[in-house]
Amino acid sequence: MGLFDALNHFFNFFWPAVAMAVLVPALARLAFWKALRAQPLWPQIKRAGALNALVIVSGWLLTGRDGAMLTYGALVLSTALTVWWIGLR
């Protein structure tokens, strides 16, 4: 495997974590714009991204494969709980 292939695998492995970390806080601002107006967006994205990366790696280690539905369910739950904890509690 060459360098390009290794980087491609790395980025594709973490792509769901990054996408969820950006989309969920941004879309939550559309639904709960009054409650989230005082909270900055960037800390939510950073914390959700870090937690999502941890969830993706943990799911890979626990299930033994990438892309398990249990991992993606935990990814959605961790992102939603991060947005709630930072902005809506």
Coordinates of C-alpha atoms in Angstrom, one line a residue:
M1 CA 0.0 0.0 0.0
G2 CA 1.4 3.3 -1.0
L3 CA 1.3 6.6 0.8
F4 CA -1.7 7.9 -1.1
D5 CA -3.7 4.7 -0.4
A6 CA -2.8 4.9 3.3
L7 CA -3.9 8.5 3.5
N8 CA -7.1 7.7 1.7
H9 CA -7.9 4.9 4.2
F10 CA -7.1 7.2 7.1
F11 CA -9.4 10.1 5.9
N12 CA -12.2 7.7 4.9
F13 CA -12.0 6.1 8.3
F14 CA -12.5 9.4 10.2
W15 CA -14.8 11.0 7.6
P16 CA -18.1 10.1 9.4
A17 CA -16.8 11.5 12.7
V18 CA -15.8 14.8 11.1
A19 CA -19.0 15.1 9.1
M20 CA -21.2 14.5 12.2
A21 CA -19.1 16.9 14.3
V22 CA -19.8 19.7 11.8
L23 CA -23.3 18.9 10.7
V24 CA -25.1 18.2 14.0
P25 CA -24.1 21.5 15.8
A26 CA -24.8 23.5 12.7
L27 CA -28.2 21.9 12.2
A28 CA -29.0 22.2 15.9
R29 CA -28.6 25.9 15.5
L30 CA -31.4 26.0 13.0
A31 CA -33.8 24.1 15.3
F32 CA -32.7 25.7 18.7
W33 CA -31.4 29.0 17.5
K34 CA -32.5 31.0 20.6
A35 CA -31.0 28.5 23.1
L36 CA -27.7 28.2 21.1
R37 CA -27.2 31.8 20.2
A38 CA -25.0 32.5 23.2
Q39 CA -22.8 29.4 22.6
P40 CA -20.0 29.6 20.0
L41 CA -20.0 27.0 17.3
W42 CA -16.3 26.2 17.2
P43 CA -16.0 24.6 20.7
Q44 CA -19.0 22.4 19.9
I45 CA -17.4 21.2 16.7
K46 CA -14.0 20.6 18.4
R47 CA -15.4 18.6 21.3
A48 CA -17.8 16.6 19.1
G49 CA -15.0 15.8 16.7
A50 CA -12.7 14.6 19.4
L51 CA -15.4 12.5 21.0
N52 CA -16.5 11.1 17.6
A53 CA -13.0 10.1 16.7
L54 CA -12.8 8.2 20.0
V55 CA -16.1 6.5 19.3
I56 CA -15.0 5.5 15.8
V57 CA -11.8 4.0 17.1
S58 CA -13.5 2.3 20.0
G59 CA -16.2 0.8 17.7
W60 CA -13.5 -0.5 15.4
L61 CA -11.6 -2.1 18.3
L62 CA -14.8 -3.6 19.9
T63 CA -16.4 -5.0 16.8
G64 CA -13.2 -5.8 14.9
R65 CA -14.3 -4.1 11.7
D66 CA -15.0 -0.6 10.4
G67 CA -18.5 0.5 9.6
A68 CA -20.5 -1.4 12.1
M69 CA -24.0 0.0 12.6
L70 CA -23.5 -0.1 16.4
T71 CA -20.6 2.3 15.9
Y72 CA -22.6 4.7 13.8
G73 CA -25.4 4.6 16.3
A74 CA -23.0 5.5 19.1
L75 CA -21.6 8.2 16.8
V76 CA -25.0 9.9 16.4
L77 CA -25.6 9.6 20.1
S78 CA -22.3 11.0 21.2
T79 CA -22.6 14.0 18.8
A80 CA -26.1 14.8 20.0
L81 CA -25.1 14.5 23.7
T82 CA -22.1 16.8 23.1
V83 CA -24.3 19.5 21.5
W84 CA -26.8 19.1 24.4
W85 CA -24.2 19.2 27.1
I86 CA -22.4 22.3 25.7
G87 CA -25.3 24.3 24.5
L88 CA -28.7 23.2 25.6
R89 CA -28.4 22.0 29.2

